Amino acid sequence: MPGLLLTVLLISLLAKETYVATSLDDENFFKSCSPSRCSKHGPEVRFPFRLATQPPPCGAPGMQLSCSGQDTILYHQVLGSCKVTAIFYKDLVINISPPVDSSLDCPLQRLISANLSTGAYKPQKLDVASLVGCSRDPIPIDLYGIVGPVTCLINKAIKFWYLVNPDAYMSVLPLDCMVVSKDITIPYTSQIDYSDFFIIPKKVEHTATFEYRASKSISLGETAFSWYSSNITSVCQQCEKKGQRCGFNSQRDQAFCKSHGMQVIQIAASSVAAFVALSLMLATTIYLSLKSRYNEEINRKVEIFLKAYGTSKPTRYTFPEVKKIARRFKDKVGQGGFGSVYRGELPNRVPVAVKMLESSTGEGEEFINEVATIGLIHHANIVRLLGFCSEGMRRALIYEFMPNESLEKYIFPHVSNISRQLLSPKKMLDIALGIARGMEYLHQGCNQRILHFDIKPHNILLDYNFNPKISDFGLAKLCARTRASLP
């Protein structure tokens, strides 16, 4: 990290009194509070958790664990002495299995009826299942993300109970089924969260993984909790994500990070100028050092999506091919929030509009949304996506060309009198009906309902005959066709 070393050197010249020292208190913390396990294969216990055999400063308040034979135990105020099955320090999640209660024949009932939040813990919401009840017809258990039936739950009006993956298509459920609860906490597992993509044709997830965790909740009542402590949680999470251990200095009353095998270095300055310089320089250094990694992560997400999307139309082009189609980006016809639009021509001389997406527009959501929503749609009132490009951080979308631009040009008085010259009341009515047909198709005609979220005159394009076409699906989302009503 040459940039970081240079930053530290500059700070030392600016500060009136700068020192680099190893804090004895911090070093003593890691000596006195080393990571522990109750068994060889049990979860590692480290700050903010501590075992009962360690001194109180080794853990945060209310986060004491203990050993019972080979098991790691957490005492929960509602569930009692629970076995800890896993701890995810980066995600602030702990999986626990409540004790077996012979008087309670339905472990899942405890996760539904009781308020399980305590001072330090609350049910995590990263991995949840929907509780679905059916009054007459059972659900085929071979469907995606369906686990059950849960035979121990009793309700006179509901005969069949299931835990359902919230991402499963609810339209496959029998008509008499309804969602009773959408937030049943199941055991957590650390994995890539493909929901960052906003939308994706099918959830890229192993069904067996959900089935296994949901089955554990049904049979054992196993669940997961998030933990929180105001002065340590965010600091420790950042430490863990950087591969560093987290500690706590009781004199300063704050958590801190320490790299494995390295001294804890503290940099202190006695003047406000030095502190400001430190903040600005470190921010710049961190930004420059992480920018390339951030871009690689975005590109990885996009490529995972494209792999799941498959090889169907529209066509995928290379960036040199896009440059040739867009005539080296010489004819710019528009500018939007996500990038610039250029006029171009396909090899078969079909005119097109090429939208180049800027690298600073989020994490690939706009690109993924457009390809996933309109890539396979063919409708007279929806702009057609003919191709796309994704090479590194360079991404482009290629649409059919709309020579009469957007509806915005014709309905606002500040854009001359062209609206009164070209658009008669009958034509305006035809345009409104066309937009309505396009919206109806998105909501009712597709395999999955598409919500556009950004319908406005600027996103209604007009072809040679002034027929309207809905465009710009960057904010769109797919919505399951559920007939199940919420209670």
Short mmCIF file of C-alpha atoms in Angstrom, two decimals:
data_model
loop_
_atom_site.label_atom_id
_atom_site.label_comp_id
_atom_site.label_asym_id
_atom_site.label_seq_id
_atom_site.Cartn_x
_atom_site.Cartn_y
_atom_site.Cartn_z
CA MET A 1 0.00 0.00 0.00
CA PRO A 2 2.51 2.70 -1.12
CA GLY A 3 -0.28 5.30 -1.15
CA LEU A 4 -1.08 4.68 2.49
CA LEU A 5 2.60 4.94 3.50
CA LEU A 6 2.91 8.23 1.61
CA THR A 7 -0.23 9.51 3.34
CA VAL A 8 1.17 8.69 6.77
CA LEU A 9 4.43 10.45 5.88
CA LEU A 10 2.60 13.63 4.80
CA ILE A 11 0.53 13.61 7.97
CA SER A 12 3.65 13.38 10.09
CA LEU A 13 4.95 16.56 8.43
CA LEU A 14 1.69 18.46 8.98
CA ALA A 15 1.01 17.51 12.58
CA LYS A 16 2.60 19.47 15.41
CA GLU A 17 2.78 16.45 17.66
CA THR A 18 2.44 13.05 15.96
CA TYR A 19 3.37 9.73 17.46
CA VAL A 20 3.04 6.08 16.55
CA ALA A 21 2.87 3.72 19.51
CA THR A 22 1.61 0.35 20.57
CA SER A 23 -1.11 0.55 23.19
CA LEU A 24 -0.35 -1.71 26.14
CA ASP A 25 -4.06 -1.99 26.95
CA ASP A 26 -4.89 -3.12 23.42
CA GLU A 27 -2.10 -5.69 23.39
CA ASN A 28 -3.20 -7.04 26.77
CA PHE A 29 -6.76 -7.44 25.49
CA PHE A 30 -5.74 -9.98 22.86
CA LYS A 31 -3.51 -11.80 25.34
CA SER A 32 -6.28 -12.11 27.93
CA CYS A 33 -9.16 -12.65 25.50
CA SER A 34 -7.89 -15.12 22.92
CA PRO A 35 -10.44 -16.96 20.71
CA SER A 36 -11.83 -20.17 22.27
CA ARG A 37 -13.94 -23.20 21.34
CA CYS A 38 -15.98 -25.65 23.39
CA SER A 39 -14.98 -28.45 21.02
CA LYS A 40 -12.76 -29.01 18.01
CA HIS A 41 -15.62 -28.55 15.55
CA GLY A 42 -17.64 -26.04 17.55
CA PRO A 43 -17.97 -22.37 16.54
CA GLU A 44 -15.06 -20.09 17.44
CA VAL A 45 -15.93 -17.71 20.27
CA ARG A 46 -14.28 -14.29 20.09
CA PHE A 47 -15.19 -10.68 20.78
CA PRO A 48 -17.93 -9.45 21.02
CA PHE A 49 -18.77 -12.91 22.45
CA ARG A 50 -16.93 -14.47 25.38
CA LEU A 51 -17.06 -17.73 27.28
CA ALA A 52 -18.12 -17.70 30.91
CA THR A 53 -14.58 -18.76 31.86
CA GLN A 54 -13.13 -15.52 30.45
CA PRO A 55 -13.15 -12.15 32.28
CA PRO A 56 -16.14 -9.82 31.59
CA PRO A 57 -14.14 -7.26 29.53
CA CYS A 58 -13.58 -9.96 26.88
CA GLY A 59 -17.17 -9.66 25.64
CA ALA A 60 -19.99 -7.18 25.14
CA PRO A 61 -22.81 -6.99 27.71
CA GLY A 62 -25.37 -9.77 27.33
CA MET A 63 -23.22 -11.78 24.88
CA GLN A 64 -21.81 -14.42 27.21
CA LEU A 65 -21.67 -18.03 26.03
CA SER A 66 -20.81 -21.19 27.96
CA CYS A 67 -19.74 -24.78 27.36
CA SER A 68 -21.83 -27.83 28.15
CA GLY A 69 -19.80 -30.89 27.21
CA GLN A 70 -19.00 -30.44 23.50
CA ASP A 71 -21.79 -27.90 22.94
CA THR A 72 -21.58 -24.11 22.92
CA ILE A 73 -24.56 -22.70 24.84
CA LEU A 74 -26.35 -19.34 24.65
CA TYR A 75 -28.97 -18.63 27.30
CA HIS A 76 -31.96 -16.93 25.69
CA GLN A 77 -34.48 -15.25 27.97
CA VAL A 78 -37.44 -16.79 26.09
CA LEU A 79 -36.10 -20.03 24.59
CA GLY A 80 -33.80 -21.03 27.45
CA SER A 81 -30.39 -22.71 27.08
CA CYS A 82 -29.87 -23.00 23.32
CA LYS A 83 -27.11 -24.77 21.41
CA VAL A 84 -25.07 -22.45 19.17
CA THR A 85 -24.66 -24.12 15.76
CA ALA A 86 -22.88 -21.32 13.87
CA ILE A 87 -21.66 -17.72 14.28
CA PHE A 88 -21.29 -15.40 11.29
CA TYR A 89 -19.21 -12.49 12.56
CA LYS A 90 -19.17 -10.61 9.24
CA ASP A 91 -22.97 -10.67 9.04
CA LEU A 92 -23.70 -10.22 12.79
CA VAL A 93 -25.77 -13.43 12.86
CA ILE A 94 -25.80 -16.41 15.25
CA ASN A 95 -27.68 -19.68 14.62
CA ILE A 96 -29.13 -21.43 17.67
CA SER A 97 -31.14 -24.56 18.33
CA PRO A 98 -33.54 -24.38 21.32
CA PRO A 99 -33.57 -27.22 23.85
CA VAL A 100 -35.89 -30.15 23.21
CA ASP A 101 -39.14 -29.65 25.14
CA SER A 102 -41.07 -32.89 25.53
CA SER A 103 -44.18 -30.94 26.51
CA LEU A 104 -44.12 -29.05 23.19
CA ASP A 105 -44.82 -31.24 20.17
CA CYS A 106 -44.30 -28.44 17.64
CA PRO A 107 -40.87 -26.71 17.75
CA LEU A 108 -41.88 -24.33 14.93
CA GLN A 109 -44.72 -22.99 17.10
CA ARG A 110 -42.17 -21.27 19.36
CA LEU A 111 -40.82 -19.28 16.40
CA ILE A 112 -44.30 -18.09 15.43
CA SER A 113 -46.11 -17.21 18.63
CA ALA A 114 -43.40 -15.83 20.96
CA ASN A 115 -41.68 -12.44 20.97
CA LEU A 116 -38.05 -13.55 20.72
CA SER A 117 -36.32 -10.14 20.76
CA THR A 118 -34.11 -9.38 23.77
CA GLY A 119 -31.71 -6.61 24.72
CA ALA A 120 -28.81 -7.94 22.63
CA TYR A 121 -30.59 -10.16 20.10
CA LYS A 122 -33.44 -9.94 17.65
CA PRO A 123 -34.59 -12.39 14.92
CA GLN A 124 -32.48 -11.82 11.81
CA LYS A 125 -34.24 -10.84 8.57
CA LEU A 126 -31.55 -11.90 6.06
CA ASP A 127 -32.92 -15.43 5.63
CA VAL A 128 -36.65 -15.86 6.23
CA ALA A 129 -39.47 -18.06 5.00
CA SER A 130 -43.15 -17.38 4.40
CA LEU A 131 -45.68 -19.42 6.36
CA VAL A 132 -48.40 -20.50 3.93
CA GLY A 133 -51.67 -22.22 4.88
CA CYS A 134 -54.07 -24.04 2.57
CA SER A 135 -57.62 -24.95 3.57
CA ARG A 136 -58.42 -27.65 0.97
CA ASP A 137 -55.72 -28.56 -1.52
CA PRO A 138 -52.14 -29.58 -0.63
CA ILE A 139 -49.19 -27.98 -2.40
CA PRO A 140 -47.02 -30.28 -4.57
CA ILE A 141 -43.86 -30.61 -2.48
CA ASP A 142 -41.65 -30.99 -5.57
CA LEU A 143 -42.16 -27.32 -6.45
CA TYR A 144 -39.35 -24.83 -6.02
CA GLY A 145 -38.82 -23.62 -2.46
CA ILE A 146 -41.74 -25.48 -0.79
CA VAL A 147 -41.10 -27.37 2.47
CA GLY A 148 -43.78 -29.27 4.37
CA PRO A 149 -46.46 -29.92 5.19
CA VAL A 150 -46.01 -28.99 8.86
CA THR A 151 -48.28 -31.49 10.54
CA CYS A 152 -47.96 -30.18 14.10
CA LEU A 153 -49.53 -26.75 13.52
CA ILE A 154 -53.24 -26.87 14.31
CA ASN A 155 -55.91 -24.51 12.97
CA LYS A 156 -59.51 -25.45 12.23
CA ALA A 157 -59.64 -23.27 9.12
CA ILE A 158 -56.25 -24.37 7.74
CA LYS A 159 -55.48 -28.00 6.94
CA PHE A 160 -52.04 -27.81 5.30
CA TRP A 161 -49.08 -25.65 6.47
CA TYR A 162 -45.83 -25.01 4.58
CA LEU A 163 -42.65 -22.95 4.77
CA VAL A 164 -42.13 -21.29 1.40
CA ASN A 165 -39.10 -19.49 -0.01
CA PRO A 166 -40.21 -15.81 -0.40
CA ASP A 167 -38.63 -15.81 -3.87
CA ALA A 168 -40.74 -18.74 -5.06
CA TYR A 169 -43.41 -17.91 -7.61
CA MET A 170 -46.59 -17.65 -5.53
CA SER A 171 -48.76 -18.14 -8.63
CA VAL A 172 -48.11 -21.89 -8.45
CA LEU A 173 -49.97 -22.21 -5.14
CA PRO A 174 -53.54 -23.55 -5.06
CA LEU A 175 -56.23 -20.87 -5.00
CA ASP A 176 -57.23 -21.62 -1.41
CA CYS A 177 -53.72 -20.95 -0.03
CA MET A 178 -52.79 -17.75 1.74
CA VAL A 179 -49.65 -16.25 3.24
CA VAL A 180 -50.05 -16.16 7.03
CA SER A 181 -46.62 -14.70 7.85
CA LYS A 182 -43.73 -13.52 5.69
CA ASP A 183 -41.04 -13.33 8.38
CA ILE A 184 -40.40 -16.80 9.81
CA THR A 185 -36.69 -16.79 10.68
CA ILE A 186 -34.79 -19.87 9.50
CA PRO A 187 -31.11 -20.78 10.10
CA TYR A 188 -28.77 -18.43 8.27
CA THR A 189 -26.05 -19.39 5.82
CA SER A 190 -23.43 -17.07 4.39
CA GLN A 191 -23.78 -16.89 0.60
CA ILE A 192 -23.82 -14.48 -2.35
CA ASP A 193 -26.94 -12.36 -2.17
CA TYR A 194 -28.26 -12.24 -5.74
CA SER A 195 -31.07 -9.90 -4.70
CA ASP A 196 -28.49 -7.12 -5.12
CA PHE A 197 -29.31 -7.46 -8.78
CA PHE A 198 -32.78 -5.96 -8.15
CA ILE A 199 -34.32 -8.45 -10.54
CA ILE A 200 -33.28 -11.71 -12.16
CA PRO A 201 -35.33 -14.17 -14.24
CA LYS A 202 -34.84 -17.00 -11.75
CA LYS A 203 -33.35 -16.92 -8.30
CA VAL A 204 -29.81 -18.34 -8.58
CA GLU A 205 -29.99 -20.41 -5.45
CA HIS A 206 -29.73 -24.10 -4.52
CA THR A 207 -33.22 -25.20 -3.56
CA ALA A 208 -31.80 -27.95 -1.35
CA THR A 209 -30.06 -25.32 0.79
CA PHE A 210 -33.36 -23.60 1.60
CA GLU A 211 -35.12 -26.92 2.11
CA TYR A 212 -32.46 -28.11 4.54
CA ARG A 213 -32.59 -24.92 6.65
CA ALA A 214 -36.39 -24.73 6.60
CA SER A 215 -36.60 -28.38 7.65
CA LYS A 216 -34.32 -27.62 10.62
CA SER A 217 -36.75 -24.91 11.73
CA ILE A 218 -39.71 -27.27 11.41
CA SER A 219 -38.17 -30.29 13.17
CA LEU A 220 -35.88 -28.62 15.73
CA GLY A 221 -37.07 -25.02 15.95
CA GLU A 222 -33.59 -23.90 14.84
CA THR A 223 -33.47 -20.17 14.14
CA ALA A 224 -31.07 -17.24 13.80
CA PHE A 225 -30.57 -13.94 15.61
CA SER A 226 -28.81 -10.69 14.80
CA TRP A 227 -26.91 -9.00 17.60
CA TYR A 228 -26.40 -5.32 18.29
CA SER A 229 -24.38 -3.21 20.70
CA SER A 230 -24.27 0.53 20.07
CA ASN A 231 -20.56 1.13 20.57
CA ILE A 232 -19.07 -2.04 19.05
CA THR A 233 -21.29 -3.60 16.36
CA SER A 234 -20.39 -1.51 13.30
CA VAL A 235 -16.69 -1.34 14.19
CA CYS A 236 -16.39 -5.10 14.71
CA GLN A 237 -18.27 -5.87 11.51
CA GLN A 238 -15.82 -3.75 9.53
CA CYS A 239 -12.90 -5.46 11.26
CA GLU A 240 -14.22 -8.90 10.31
CA LYS A 241 -14.84 -7.91 6.70
CA LYS A 242 -11.21 -6.77 6.45
CA GLY A 243 -9.96 -10.05 7.94
CA GLN A 244 -8.96 -8.38 11.22
CA ARG A 245 -9.78 -9.23 14.81
CA CYS A 246 -11.93 -6.91 16.86
CA GLY A 247 -11.06 -5.83 20.38
CA PHE A 248 -12.32 -3.41 23.01
CA ASN A 249 -10.46 -0.76 25.00
CA SER A 250 -12.36 -0.17 28.24
CA GLN A 251 -10.48 3.07 29.00
CA ARG A 252 -11.47 4.63 25.67
CA ASP A 253 -14.83 2.77 25.71
CA GLN A 254 -14.53 1.88 22.05
CA ALA A 255 -13.86 -1.09 19.80
CA PHE A 256 -10.82 -1.26 17.52
CA CYS A 257 -9.32 -3.49 14.84
CA LYS A 258 -6.05 -5.38 14.84
CA SER A 259 -4.55 -7.20 11.89
CA HIS A 260 -3.43 -10.77 12.50
CA GLY A 261 0.18 -10.82 13.66
CA MET A 262 0.60 -7.05 13.54
CA GLN A 263 0.92 -4.37 16.17
CA VAL A 264 -1.96 -2.05 16.87
CA ILE A 265 -0.88 1.33 15.54
CA GLN A 266 -2.48 4.51 16.79
CA ILE A 267 -1.92 7.84 15.13
CA ALA A 268 -2.74 10.91 17.16
CA ALA A 269 -2.45 14.57 16.22
CA SER A 270 -2.75 17.57 18.52
CA SER A 271 -4.16 20.05 16.03
CA VAL A 272 -7.43 20.31 14.13
CA ALA A 273 -5.53 20.86 10.89
CA ALA A 274 -3.72 17.54 11.22
CA PHE A 275 -7.00 15.73 11.96
CA VAL A 276 -8.68 17.22 8.88
CA ALA A 277 -5.67 16.32 6.74
CA LEU A 278 -5.75 12.78 8.10
CA SER A 279 -9.43 12.37 7.24
CA LEU A 280 -9.10 13.74 3.72
CA MET A 281 -5.93 11.89 2.84
CA LEU A 282 -7.07 8.57 4.22
CA ALA A 283 -10.39 8.90 2.42
CA THR A 284 -8.59 9.58 -0.85
CA THR A 285 -6.18 6.69 -0.36
CA ILE A 286 -8.93 4.23 0.53
CA TYR A 287 -11.00 5.35 -2.46
CA LEU A 288 -8.14 4.88 -4.92
CA SER A 289 -7.07 1.52 -3.49
CA LEU A 290 -10.60 0.06 -3.40
CA LYS A 291 -11.95 1.48 -6.65
CA SER A 292 -10.50 -1.27 -8.83
CA ARG A 293 -11.72 -3.98 -6.45
CA TYR A 294 -15.18 -2.38 -6.36
CA ASN A 295 -15.34 -2.36 -10.16
CA GLU A 296 -14.27 -6.01 -10.26
CA GLU A 297 -17.08 -6.90 -7.84
CA ILE A 298 -19.66 -5.09 -9.99
CA ASN A 299 -18.40 -6.89 -13.08
CA ARG A 300 -18.57 -10.23 -11.26
CA LYS A 301 -22.21 -9.63 -10.34
CA VAL A 302 -23.11 -8.72 -13.92
CA GLU A 303 -21.36 -11.80 -15.31
CA ILE A 304 -23.15 -14.07 -12.81
CA PHE A 305 -26.44 -12.59 -14.00
CA LEU A 306 -25.54 -13.08 -17.67
CA LYS A 307 -24.55 -16.70 -16.98
CA ALA A 308 -27.94 -17.32 -15.36
CA TYR A 309 -29.68 -15.37 -18.15
CA GLY A 310 -28.41 -17.79 -20.78
CA THR A 311 -27.68 -17.37 -24.46
CA SER A 312 -31.13 -16.26 -25.65
CA LYS A 313 -31.83 -13.12 -27.64
CA PRO A 314 -30.99 -10.24 -27.59
CA THR A 315 -27.52 -10.55 -29.13
CA ARG A 316 -24.41 -9.96 -27.05
CA TYR A 317 -21.79 -7.80 -28.81
CA THR A 318 -18.16 -7.09 -28.06
CA PHE A 319 -17.13 -3.51 -27.29
CA PRO A 320 -15.27 -3.07 -30.65
CA GLU A 321 -18.49 -4.17 -32.38
CA VAL A 322 -20.48 -1.62 -30.36
CA LYS A 323 -18.03 1.13 -31.37
CA LYS A 324 -18.55 0.21 -35.00
CA ILE A 325 -22.35 0.10 -34.61
CA ALA A 326 -22.35 3.52 -32.87
CA ARG A 327 -20.01 4.99 -35.52
CA ARG A 328 -17.39 5.66 -32.84
CA PHE A 329 -19.97 7.60 -30.80
CA LYS A 330 -19.99 10.63 -33.07
CA ASP A 331 -23.78 11.18 -33.29
CA LYS A 332 -25.04 11.82 -29.75
CA VAL A 333 -28.84 12.08 -29.59
CA GLY A 334 -29.56 12.14 -25.87
CA GLN A 335 -28.34 12.15 -22.29
CA GLY A 336 -30.01 10.41 -19.36
CA GLY A 337 -29.39 9.73 -15.72
CA PHE A 338 -27.63 6.44 -16.53
CA GLY A 339 -25.53 7.52 -19.54
CA SER A 340 -25.39 8.90 -23.08
CA VAL A 341 -27.38 7.75 -26.12
CA TYR A 342 -25.88 7.62 -29.66
CA ARG A 343 -27.43 6.94 -33.04
CA GLY A 344 -26.00 3.92 -34.84
CA GLU A 345 -26.61 1.22 -37.39
CA LEU A 346 -26.46 -2.60 -37.25
CA PRO A 347 -24.51 -4.51 -39.93
CA ASN A 348 -27.83 -5.15 -41.74
CA ARG A 349 -28.31 -1.32 -41.87
CA VAL A 350 -31.14 -1.28 -39.33
CA PRO A 351 -30.99 2.04 -37.42
CA VAL A 352 -30.51 1.70 -33.67
CA ALA A 353 -29.98 3.77 -30.52
CA VAL A 354 -26.94 2.82 -28.42
CA LYS A 355 -27.08 3.68 -24.72
CA MET A 356 -23.64 3.66 -23.05
CA LEU A 357 -24.01 3.13 -19.29
CA GLU A 358 -21.66 5.11 -17.11
CA SER A 359 -19.44 3.08 -14.73
CA SER A 360 -20.50 5.21 -11.74
CA THR A 361 -24.20 4.31 -11.88
CA GLY A 362 -24.53 1.93 -8.97
CA GLU A 363 -23.65 -1.77 -9.14
CA GLY A 364 -24.97 -2.81 -12.55
CA GLU A 365 -28.64 -2.66 -11.53
CA GLU A 366 -29.75 -0.54 -14.51
CA PHE A 367 -28.07 -2.85 -17.01
CA ILE A 368 -29.42 -6.02 -15.38
CA ASN A 369 -32.94 -4.59 -15.08
CA GLU A 370 -33.11 -3.61 -18.74
CA VAL A 371 -31.81 -6.95 -20.05
CA ALA A 372 -33.92 -9.05 -17.66
CA THR A 373 -37.20 -7.18 -18.22
CA ILE A 374 -37.35 -6.26 -21.91
CA GLY A 375 -34.74 -8.65 -23.32
CA LEU A 376 -37.38 -11.25 -24.17
CA ILE A 377 -40.42 -8.98 -24.53
CA HIS A 378 -41.97 -8.33 -27.96
CA HIS A 379 -44.89 -5.90 -27.89
CA ALA A 380 -45.95 -3.10 -30.21
CA ASN A 381 -45.93 -0.54 -27.39
CA ILE A 382 -42.66 -1.49 -25.67
CA VAL A 383 -39.29 -0.50 -27.10
CA ARG A 384 -37.36 -3.55 -28.30
CA LEU A 385 -33.90 -4.39 -26.98
CA LEU A 386 -31.84 -5.72 -29.91
CA GLY A 387 -28.51 -6.29 -28.22
CA PHE A 388 -26.15 -5.51 -25.36
CA CYS A 389 -22.48 -5.43 -24.42
CA SER A 390 -20.68 -6.17 -21.15
CA GLU A 391 -16.88 -6.08 -21.14
CA GLY A 392 -15.31 -5.16 -17.83
CA MET A 393 -16.93 -1.93 -16.72
CA ARG A 394 -18.03 -0.99 -20.25
CA ARG A 395 -21.71 -1.81 -20.77
CA ALA A 396 -24.07 -0.83 -23.56
CA LEU A 397 -27.71 -1.42 -24.50
CA ILE A 398 -28.81 -1.37 -28.15
CA TYR A 399 -32.46 -0.50 -28.92
CA GLU A 400 -34.57 -0.02 -32.03
CA PHE A 401 -34.29 3.60 -33.15
CA MET A 402 -37.24 5.94 -32.47
CA PRO A 403 -36.97 8.83 -34.98
CA ASN A 404 -39.62 11.06 -33.36
CA GLU A 405 -37.87 10.99 -29.98
CA SER A 406 -39.91 11.20 -26.77
CA LEU A 407 -43.48 12.29 -26.00
CA GLU A 408 -42.06 15.04 -23.77
CA LYS A 409 -41.10 16.99 -26.92
CA TYR A 410 -44.73 17.23 -28.07
CA ILE A 411 -46.81 17.94 -25.00
CA PHE A 412 -44.99 20.71 -23.15
CA PRO A 413 -45.49 24.29 -24.45
CA HIS A 414 -41.85 25.36 -23.98
CA VAL A 415 -40.78 23.06 -26.86
CA SER A 416 -42.33 25.20 -29.65
CA ASN A 417 -45.70 24.66 -31.33
CA ILE A 418 -44.91 21.27 -32.84
CA SER A 419 -47.57 19.58 -30.64
CA ARG A 420 -50.37 21.63 -32.20
CA GLN A 421 -48.99 21.04 -35.71
CA LEU A 422 -48.49 17.28 -35.58
CA LEU A 423 -50.51 15.78 -32.72
CA SER A 424 -54.24 16.11 -33.14
CA PRO A 425 -56.57 15.20 -30.25
CA LYS A 426 -57.21 11.86 -31.98
CA LYS A 427 -53.48 11.13 -32.20
CA MET A 428 -53.01 12.06 -28.54
CA LEU A 429 -55.83 9.64 -27.66
CA ASP A 430 -54.15 6.91 -29.75
CA ILE A 431 -50.87 7.53 -27.91
CA ALA A 432 -52.59 7.33 -24.52
CA LEU A 433 -54.30 4.05 -25.51
CA GLY A 434 -50.97 2.65 -26.75
CA ILE A 435 -49.29 3.47 -23.46
CA ALA A 436 -52.18 1.80 -21.63
CA ARG A 437 -51.81 -1.34 -23.78
CA GLY A 438 -48.11 -1.48 -23.00
CA MET A 439 -48.75 -1.09 -19.27
CA GLU A 440 -51.47 -3.76 -19.38
CA TYR A 441 -49.04 -6.15 -21.06
CA LEU A 442 -46.35 -5.51 -18.43
CA HIS A 443 -48.83 -6.10 -15.62
CA GLN A 444 -50.90 -8.96 -17.08
CA GLY A 445 -49.42 -10.34 -20.30
CA CYS A 446 -45.90 -11.35 -19.21
CA ASN A 447 -44.94 -14.58 -17.48
CA GLN A 448 -44.04 -12.39 -14.53
CA ARG A 449 -45.63 -9.05 -13.72
CA ILE A 450 -43.26 -6.13 -14.44
CA LEU A 451 -43.57 -2.87 -12.49
CA HIS A 452 -41.92 -0.01 -14.39
CA PHE A 453 -41.78 2.63 -11.59
CA ASP A 454 -40.73 5.46 -13.95
CA ILE A 455 -43.53 6.11 -16.46
CA LYS A 456 -43.24 9.72 -17.68
CA PRO A 457 -43.30 11.53 -21.05
CA HIS A 458 -39.50 11.41 -21.33
CA ASN A 459 -39.63 7.58 -21.27
CA ILE A 460 -42.39 7.28 -23.93
CA LEU A 461 -40.70 7.10 -27.35
CA LEU A 462 -42.46 7.62 -30.69
CA ASP A 463 -41.74 5.65 -33.89
CA TYR A 464 -42.14 6.79 -37.51
CA ASN A 465 -45.93 6.75 -37.23
CA PHE A 466 -46.00 8.32 -33.75
CA ASN A 467 -46.90 5.00 -32.14
CA PRO A 468 -45.81 5.08 -28.48
CA LYS A 469 -43.28 2.66 -26.99
CA ILE A 470 -42.45 2.44 -23.29
CA SER A 471 -38.69 2.61 -22.60
CA ASP A 472 -36.11 2.89 -19.80
CA PHE A 473 -36.65 -0.08 -17.47
CA GLY A 474 -33.73 0.81 -15.20
CA LEU A 475 -35.95 1.09 -12.11
CA ALA A 476 -38.24 -1.80 -13.00
CA LYS A 477 -38.83 -4.84 -10.83
CA LEU A 478 -40.34 -8.26 -11.41
CA CYS A 479 -43.29 -9.16 -9.20
CA ALA A 480 -44.63 -12.67 -8.59
CA ARG A 481 -48.20 -13.40 -9.63
CA THR A 482 -49.55 -14.35 -6.22
CA ARG A 483 -53.18 -14.99 -5.50
CA ALA A 484 -52.45 -15.50 -1.81
CA SER A 485 -53.81 -12.68 0.28
CA LEU A 486 -52.08 -11.33 3.32
CA PRO A 487 -53.92 -11.60 6.66
#
